[in-house]
Amino acid sequence: EKAQYQGNRKRKNKQMNLYIIRHGQTDWNIAKKIQGRQDIPLNERGRYQAGCLKKAMENRPVTAVFSSPQIRAMETAKAVASSSGSVVIPVKDLMEINYGFWEGKTEEELLQEDRALYEAWWSHPAETAPPGGESISQVNERCQKAWKEIKPQLAGDAAIVAHGGLLAHFMEQLLKGSGEEGGERVVHNASITTFEYAPETGRIVLVDFDRCDHLD
């Protein structure tokens, strides 16, 4: 499927839309637990949100959906892809931030158990990593690698499905040097954020941020 998709690039040099989508809700989202690399599936609400995304994306047909390989993202990506019969292409570097031993814990628990390191991570995330996890500098490197992998495969409008933490940094990397940098942008579950991308110039513009009206 991927080879067949790569052979069809009619819109390679035309401006295209990139739809950035966060996965649907999980039980850990409700419990406010750090998910990271844990493979937590969508809950009932998350599956409903995926269905809403499928309907919303019928008006935004895409040629491909690039997704984190984690189950909550893949379940969401398959719903998005089914709206236009497009393929889902897993991209390993779109996986959520690795929070190491902090995964499965809430912020309240971390403030009680590991306050000094947790506060240091918030103050200097580029240099500080959770125990067994990765620093934000490493996350930004992954985001750059993910975009480098995705770009040559674009044949037209496409969706990118991943995680709240990762997408905040992925979008920051997309806008780097555009004059629209504004720090991290955290989006809601099953939201749609739209960028315009011009392959010939590399110009990327944020058009519509964190849209959730399809979930009403």
PDB file of C-alpha atoms in Angstrom:
ATOM      1  CA  GLU A   1       0.000   0.000   0.000  1.00  0.00           C
ATOM      2  CA  LYS A   2       2.774   2.406   0.914  1.00  0.00           C
ATOM      3  CA  ALA A   3       4.634   1.705  -2.350  1.00  0.00           C
ATOM      4  CA  GLN A   4       1.433   2.208  -4.324  1.00  0.00           C
ATOM      5  CA  TYR A   5       0.765   5.467  -2.506  1.00  0.00           C
ATOM      6  CA  GLN A   6       4.287   6.762  -3.069  1.00  0.00           C
ATOM      7  CA  GLY A   7       3.907   6.181  -6.779  1.00  0.00           C
ATOM      8  CA  ASN A   8       0.980   8.592  -7.001  1.00  0.00           C
ATOM      9  CA  ARG A   9       2.176  12.168  -6.395  1.00  0.00           C
ATOM     10  CA  LYS A  10       0.071  14.335  -8.642  1.00  0.00           C
ATOM     11  CA  ARG A  11       0.056  17.283  -6.240  1.00  0.00           C
ATOM     12  CA  LYS A  12       3.649  17.133  -5.126  1.00  0.00           C
ATOM     13  CA  ASN A  13       4.438  20.731  -6.059  1.00  0.00           C
ATOM     14  CA  LYS A  14       1.091  22.304  -5.112  1.00  0.00           C
ATOM     15  CA  GLN A  15       0.101  23.867  -1.825  1.00  0.00           C
ATOM     16  CA  MET A  16      -1.514  21.348   0.479  1.00  0.00           C
ATOM     17  CA  ASN A  17      -3.255  21.151   3.818  1.00  0.00           C
ATOM     18  CA  LEU A  18      -1.781  19.305   6.777  1.00  0.00           C
ATOM     19  CA  TYR A  19      -4.343  18.277   9.384  1.00  0.00           C
ATOM     20  CA  ILE A  20      -2.758  17.761  12.795  1.00  0.00           C
ATOM     21  CA  ILE A  21      -4.960  15.501  14.931  1.00  0.00           C
ATOM     22  CA  ARG A  22      -4.586  14.382  18.518  1.00  0.00           C
ATOM     23  CA  HIS A  23      -5.874  10.888  19.336  1.00  0.00           C
ATOM     24  CA  GLY A  24      -9.239  10.389  21.034  1.00  0.00           C
ATOM     25  CA  GLN A  25      -9.760  10.128  24.762  1.00  0.00           C
ATOM     26  CA  THR A  26      -8.444   7.268  26.919  1.00  0.00           C
ATOM     27  CA  ASP A  27      -9.174   6.286  30.515  1.00  0.00           C
ATOM     28  CA  TRP A  28      -5.761   7.634  31.474  1.00  0.00           C
ATOM     29  CA  ASN A  29      -6.679  11.034  30.031  1.00  0.00           C
ATOM     30  CA  ILE A  30      -9.619  11.134  32.431  1.00  0.00           C
ATOM     31  CA  ALA A  31      -7.465  10.017  35.367  1.00  0.00           C
ATOM     32  CA  LYS A  32      -4.814  12.600  34.348  1.00  0.00           C
ATOM     33  CA  LYS A  33      -2.141   9.928  34.286  1.00  0.00           C
ATOM     34  CA  ILE A  34       0.985  10.403  32.202  1.00  0.00           C
ATOM     35  CA  GLN A  35       0.638   7.970  29.297  1.00  0.00           C
ATOM     36  CA  GLY A  36       3.902   8.374  27.418  1.00  0.00           C
ATOM     37  CA  ARG A  37       4.905   5.108  25.754  1.00  0.00           C
ATOM     38  CA  GLN A  38       2.226   3.048  27.512  1.00  0.00           C
ATOM     39  CA  ASP A  39      -0.113   1.530  24.930  1.00  0.00           C
ATOM     40  CA  ILE A  40      -3.466   2.680  26.293  1.00  0.00           C
ATOM     41  CA  PRO A  41      -6.453   2.143  23.943  1.00  0.00           C
ATOM     42  CA  LEU A  42      -9.288   4.578  23.325  1.00  0.00           C
ATOM     43  CA  ASN A  43     -12.175   4.409  25.765  1.00  0.00           C
ATOM     44  CA  GLU A  44     -15.849   4.601  24.796  1.00  0.00           C
ATOM     45  CA  ARG A  45     -15.728   8.388  24.531  1.00  0.00           C
ATOM     46  CA  GLY A  46     -12.521   8.160  22.496  1.00  0.00           C
ATOM     47  CA  ARG A  47     -14.125   5.767  20.009  1.00  0.00           C
ATOM     48  CA  TYR A  48     -17.079   8.137  19.695  1.00  0.00           C
ATOM     49  CA  GLN A  49     -14.633  10.995  19.041  1.00  0.00           C
ATOM     50  CA  ALA A  50     -12.908   8.910  16.375  1.00  0.00           C
ATOM     51  CA  GLY A  51     -16.285   8.473  14.694  1.00  0.00           C
ATOM     52  CA  CYS A  52     -16.833  12.235  14.823  1.00  0.00           C
ATOM     53  CA  LEU A  53     -13.420  12.756  13.253  1.00  0.00           C
ATOM     54  CA  LYS A  54     -14.291  10.345  10.460  1.00  0.00           C
ATOM     55  CA  LYS A  55     -17.379  12.388   9.634  1.00  0.00           C
ATOM     56  CA  ALA A  56     -15.541  15.711   9.922  1.00  0.00           C
ATOM     57  CA  MET A  57     -12.752  14.548   7.636  1.00  0.00           C
ATOM     58  CA  GLU A  58     -15.214  13.697   4.852  1.00  0.00           C
ATOM     59  CA  ASN A  59     -15.066  17.418   4.046  1.00  0.00           C
ATOM     60  CA  ARG A  60     -11.268  17.333   4.282  1.00  0.00           C
ATOM     61  CA  PRO A  61     -10.292  14.364   2.061  1.00  0.00           C
ATOM     62  CA  VAL A  62      -6.676  13.286   2.498  1.00  0.00           C
ATOM     63  CA  THR A  63      -4.322  11.193   0.414  1.00  0.00           C
ATOM     64  CA  ALA A  64      -2.658   9.608   3.448  1.00  0.00           C
ATOM     65  CA  VAL A  65      -2.661   9.534   7.242  1.00  0.00           C
ATOM     66  CA  PHE A  66       0.692   9.484   9.039  1.00  0.00           C
ATOM     67  CA  SER A  67       0.377   8.145  12.576  1.00  0.00           C
ATOM     68  CA  SER A  68       2.205   7.266  15.725  1.00  0.00           C
ATOM     69  CA  PRO A  69       2.219   3.446  15.919  1.00  0.00           C
ATOM     70  CA  GLN A  70       0.752   3.500  19.444  1.00  0.00           C
ATOM     71  CA  ILE A  71      -2.707   1.961  19.673  1.00  0.00           C
ATOM     72  CA  ARG A  72      -4.651   5.083  20.713  1.00  0.00           C
ATOM     73  CA  ALA A  73      -3.224   6.994  17.763  1.00  0.00           C
ATOM     74  CA  MET A  74      -3.647   4.131  15.283  1.00  0.00           C
ATOM     75  CA  GLU A  75      -7.301   3.607  16.268  1.00  0.00           C
ATOM     76  CA  THR A  76      -7.892   7.302  15.626  1.00  0.00           C
ATOM     77  CA  ALA A  77      -5.855   7.316  12.410  1.00  0.00           C
ATOM     78  CA  LYS A  78      -7.798   4.380  10.946  1.00  0.00           C
ATOM     79  CA  ALA A  79     -11.073   6.243  11.517  1.00  0.00           C
ATOM     80  CA  VAL A  80      -9.650   9.341   9.819  1.00  0.00           C
ATOM     81  CA  ALA A  81      -8.310   7.320   6.882  1.00  0.00           C
ATOM     82  CA  SER A  82     -11.608   5.498   6.383  1.00  0.00           C
ATOM     83  CA  SER A  83     -13.326   8.809   5.555  1.00  0.00           C
ATOM     84  CA  SER A  84     -11.460   8.987   2.237  1.00  0.00           C
ATOM     85  CA  GLY A  85     -10.186   5.433   1.737  1.00  0.00           C
ATOM     86  CA  SER A  86      -6.604   6.565   2.265  1.00  0.00           C
ATOM     87  CA  VAL A  87      -3.744   4.569   3.778  1.00  0.00           C
ATOM     88  CA  VAL A  88      -2.339   4.804   7.308  1.00  0.00           C
ATOM     89  CA  ILE A  89       1.450   5.054   7.421  1.00  0.00           C
ATOM     90  CA  PRO A  90       3.040   4.463  10.846  1.00  0.00           C
ATOM     91  CA  VAL A  91       5.876   6.848  11.736  1.00  0.00           C
ATOM     92  CA  LYS A  92       7.868   5.695  14.754  1.00  0.00           C
ATOM     93  CA  ASP A  93       9.168   9.163  15.590  1.00  0.00           C
ATOM     94  CA  LEU A  94       5.585  10.378  16.135  1.00  0.00           C
ATOM     95  CA  MET A  95       5.359   8.297  19.318  1.00  0.00           C
ATOM     96  CA  GLU A  96       4.530  10.181  22.511  1.00  0.00           C
ATOM     97  CA  ILE A  97       7.262  11.635  24.704  1.00  0.00           C
ATOM     98  CA  ASN A  98       9.026   8.947  26.724  1.00  0.00           C
ATOM     99  CA  TYR A  99       8.387   9.868  30.360  1.00  0.00           C
ATOM    100  CA  GLY A 100      10.188   6.827  31.719  1.00  0.00           C
ATOM    101  CA  PHE A 101       9.345   5.962  35.315  1.00  0.00           C
ATOM    102  CA  TRP A 102       6.855   8.825  35.524  1.00  0.00           C
ATOM    103  CA  GLU A 103       4.403   7.033  33.247  1.00  0.00           C
ATOM    104  CA  GLY A 104       1.224   5.910  34.968  1.00  0.00           C
ATOM    105  CA  LYS A 105       1.551   8.628  37.611  1.00  0.00           C
ATOM    106  CA  THR A 106      -0.346  11.887  38.038  1.00  0.00           C
ATOM    107  CA  GLU A 107       1.227  15.306  38.499  1.00  0.00           C
ATOM    108  CA  GLU A 108       0.045  15.289  42.119  1.00  0.00           C
ATOM    109  CA  GLU A 109       1.869  12.017  42.746  1.00  0.00           C
ATOM    110  CA  LEU A 110       5.064  13.305  41.152  1.00  0.00           C
ATOM    111  CA  LEU A 111       5.006  16.446  43.263  1.00  0.00           C
ATOM    112  CA  GLN A 112       4.840  14.240  46.323  1.00  0.00           C
ATOM    113  CA  GLU A 113       7.357  11.605  45.226  1.00  0.00           C
ATOM    114  CA  ASP A 114       9.869  13.442  43.010  1.00  0.00           C
ATOM    115  CA  ARG A 115       9.197  17.178  43.388  1.00  0.00           C
ATOM    116  CA  ALA A 116      12.764  18.445  42.884  1.00  0.00           C
ATOM    117  CA  LEU A 117      13.322  16.610  39.597  1.00  0.00           C
ATOM    118  CA  TYR A 118       9.787  17.289  38.358  1.00  0.00           C
ATOM    119  CA  GLU A 119      10.155  21.022  38.962  1.00  0.00           C
ATOM    120  CA  ALA A 120      13.617  20.978  37.371  1.00  0.00           C
ATOM    121  CA  TRP A 121      12.110  19.275  34.313  1.00  0.00           C
ATOM    122  CA  TRP A 122       9.473  21.988  34.016  1.00  0.00           C
ATOM    123  CA  SER A 123      12.101  24.734  34.440  1.00  0.00           C
ATOM    124  CA  HIS A 124      14.740  23.233  32.114  1.00  0.00           C
ATOM    125  CA  PRO A 125      13.037  20.538  29.996  1.00  0.00           C
ATOM    126  CA  ALA A 126      15.611  20.719  27.200  1.00  0.00           C
ATOM    127  CA  GLU A 127      18.385  19.544  29.507  1.00  0.00           C
ATOM    128  CA  THR A 128      16.435  17.546  32.126  1.00  0.00           C
ATOM    129  CA  ALA A 129      14.849  14.175  31.427  1.00  0.00           C
ATOM    130  CA  PRO A 130      12.458  12.092  33.536  1.00  0.00           C
ATOM    131  CA  PRO A 131      14.148   8.990  35.036  1.00  0.00           C
ATOM    132  CA  GLY A 132      14.429   6.516  32.175  1.00  0.00           C
ATOM    133  CA  GLY A 133      12.848   9.008  29.773  1.00  0.00           C
ATOM    134  CA  GLU A 134      13.927  11.607  27.217  1.00  0.00           C
ATOM    135  CA  SER A 135      14.662  15.318  27.310  1.00  0.00           C
ATOM    136  CA  ILE A 136      12.773  17.866  25.217  1.00  0.00           C
ATOM    137  CA  SER A 137      15.905  18.340  23.111  1.00  0.00           C
ATOM    138  CA  GLN A 138      15.606  14.671  22.159  1.00  0.00           C
ATOM    139  CA  VAL A 139      11.874  15.098  21.493  1.00  0.00           C
ATOM    140  CA  ASN A 140      12.553  18.029  19.157  1.00  0.00           C
ATOM    141  CA  GLU A 141      15.109  15.931  17.272  1.00  0.00           C
ATOM    142  CA  ARG A 142      12.481  13.220  16.826  1.00  0.00           C
ATOM    143  CA  CYS A 143       9.965  15.762  15.559  1.00  0.00           C
ATOM    144  CA  GLN A 144      12.452  16.955  12.950  1.00  0.00           C
ATOM    145  CA  LYS A 145      13.132  13.357  11.884  1.00  0.00           C
ATOM    146  CA  ALA A 146       9.403  12.616  11.649  1.00  0.00           C
ATOM    147  CA  TRP A 147       8.792  15.635   9.400  1.00  0.00           C
ATOM    148  CA  LYS A 148      11.816  14.723   7.277  1.00  0.00           C
ATOM    149  CA  GLU A 149      10.317  11.230   6.819  1.00  0.00           C
ATOM    150  CA  ILE A 150       6.821  12.529   6.023  1.00  0.00           C
ATOM    151  CA  LYS A 151       7.672  15.312   3.551  1.00  0.00           C
ATOM    152  CA  PRO A 152       8.857  13.210   0.581  1.00  0.00           C
ATOM    153  CA  GLN A 153       5.776  10.988   0.882  1.00  0.00           C
ATOM    154  CA  LEU A 154       3.239  13.808   0.598  1.00  0.00           C
ATOM    155  CA  ALA A 155       1.053  13.549  -2.498  1.00  0.00           C
ATOM    156  CA  GLY A 156      -1.596  16.051  -1.423  1.00  0.00           C
ATOM    157  CA  ASP A 157      -3.572  16.936   1.666  1.00  0.00           C
ATOM    158  CA  ALA A 158      -2.620  14.679   4.568  1.00  0.00           C
ATOM    159  CA  ALA A 159      -3.386  14.063   8.229  1.00  0.00           C
ATOM    160  CA  ILE A 160      -0.847  13.545  11.008  1.00  0.00           C
ATOM    161  CA  VAL A 161      -2.175  11.748  14.093  1.00  0.00           C
ATOM    162  CA  ALA A 162      -0.209  11.649  17.314  1.00  0.00           C
ATOM    163  CA  HIS A 163      -0.178  12.681  20.986  1.00  0.00           C
ATOM    164  CA  GLY A 164      -0.663  15.879  22.990  1.00  0.00           C
ATOM    165  CA  GLY A 165       2.889  16.223  24.246  1.00  0.00           C
ATOM    166  CA  LEU A 166       4.582  15.210  21.014  1.00  0.00           C
ATOM    167  CA  LEU A 167       2.324  17.368  18.830  1.00  0.00           C
ATOM    168  CA  ALA A 168       3.057  20.492  20.872  1.00  0.00           C
ATOM    169  CA  HIS A 169       6.699  20.146  19.884  1.00  0.00           C
ATOM    170  CA  PHE A 170       5.983  18.872  16.363  1.00  0.00           C
ATOM    171  CA  MET A 171       3.929  21.974  15.576  1.00  0.00           C
ATOM    172  CA  GLU A 172       6.616  24.163  17.119  1.00  0.00           C
ATOM    173  CA  GLN A 173       9.155  22.585  14.746  1.00  0.00           C
ATOM    174  CA  LEU A 174       6.843  23.048  11.745  1.00  0.00           C
ATOM    175  CA  LEU A 175       6.610  26.776  12.427  1.00  0.00           C
ATOM    176  CA  LYS A 176      10.282  27.253  13.223  1.00  0.00           C
ATOM    177  CA  GLY A 177      11.603  30.175  11.228  1.00  0.00           C
ATOM    178  CA  SER A 178       8.147  31.141   9.952  1.00  0.00           C
ATOM    179  CA  GLY A 179       7.704  34.115  12.249  1.00  0.00           C
ATOM    180  CA  GLU A 180       4.693  32.406  13.816  1.00  0.00           C
ATOM    181  CA  GLU A 181       6.531  30.679  16.622  1.00  0.00           C
ATOM    182  CA  GLY A 182       4.603  30.973  19.840  1.00  0.00           C
ATOM    183  CA  GLY A 183       5.992  28.227  22.007  1.00  0.00           C
ATOM    184  CA  GLU A 184       4.194  24.981  22.701  1.00  0.00           C
ATOM    185  CA  ARG A 185       0.597  24.642  21.530  1.00  0.00           C
ATOM    186  CA  VAL A 186      -1.317  21.942  23.383  1.00  0.00           C
ATOM    187  CA  VAL A 187      -4.449  20.650  21.643  1.00  0.00           C
ATOM    188  CA  HIS A 188      -7.486  18.759  22.910  1.00  0.00           C
ATOM    189  CA  ASN A 189      -8.283  15.104  22.259  1.00  0.00           C
ATOM    190  CA  ALA A 190      -9.629  14.494  18.727  1.00  0.00           C
ATOM    191  CA  SER A 191      -9.139  18.132  17.702  1.00  0.00           C
ATOM    192  CA  ILE A 192      -8.156  19.227  14.188  1.00  0.00           C
ATOM    193  CA  THR A 193      -5.452  21.841  13.582  1.00  0.00           C
ATOM    194  CA  THR A 194      -4.834  22.924   9.992  1.00  0.00           C
ATOM    195  CA  PHE A 195      -1.580  24.088   8.409  1.00  0.00           C
ATOM    196  CA  GLU A 196      -1.005  25.143   4.804  1.00  0.00           C
ATOM    197  CA  TYR A 197       2.242  23.788   3.339  1.00  0.00           C
ATOM    198  CA  ALA A 198       3.885  24.839   0.082  1.00  0.00           C
ATOM    199  CA  PRO A 199       6.446  22.162  -0.907  1.00  0.00           C
ATOM    200  CA  GLU A 200       8.225  24.376  -3.460  1.00  0.00           C
ATOM    201  CA  THR A 201       9.096  27.051  -0.896  1.00  0.00           C
ATOM    202  CA  GLY A 202       8.802  25.048   2.339  1.00  0.00           C
ATOM    203  CA  ARG A 203       6.476  27.738   3.714  1.00  0.00           C
ATOM    204  CA  ILE A 204       4.119  26.565   6.463  1.00  0.00           C
ATOM    205  CA  VAL A 205       1.245  28.661   7.822  1.00  0.00           C
ATOM    206  CA  LEU A 206      -1.050  27.916  10.755  1.00  0.00           C
ATOM    207  CA  VAL A 207      -4.622  28.337   9.487  1.00  0.00           C
ATOM    208  CA  ASP A 208      -6.959  26.865  12.101  1.00  0.00           C
ATOM    209  CA  PHE A 209      -5.983  25.809  15.636  1.00  0.00           C
ATOM    210  CA  ASP A 210      -7.474  23.138  17.919  1.00  0.00           C
ATOM    211  CA  ARG A 211     -10.864  22.909  16.216  1.00  0.00           C
ATOM    212  CA  CYS A 212     -13.332  20.814  18.218  1.00  0.00           C
ATOM    213  CA  ASP A 213     -16.773  21.809  16.895  1.00  0.00           C
ATOM    214  CA  HIS A 214     -17.125  18.427  15.176  1.00  0.00           C
ATOM    215  CA  LEU A 215     -17.299  16.831  18.633  1.00  0.00           C
ATOM    216  CA  ASP A 216     -20.439  18.716  19.737  1.00  0.00           C
TER     217      ASP A 216
END
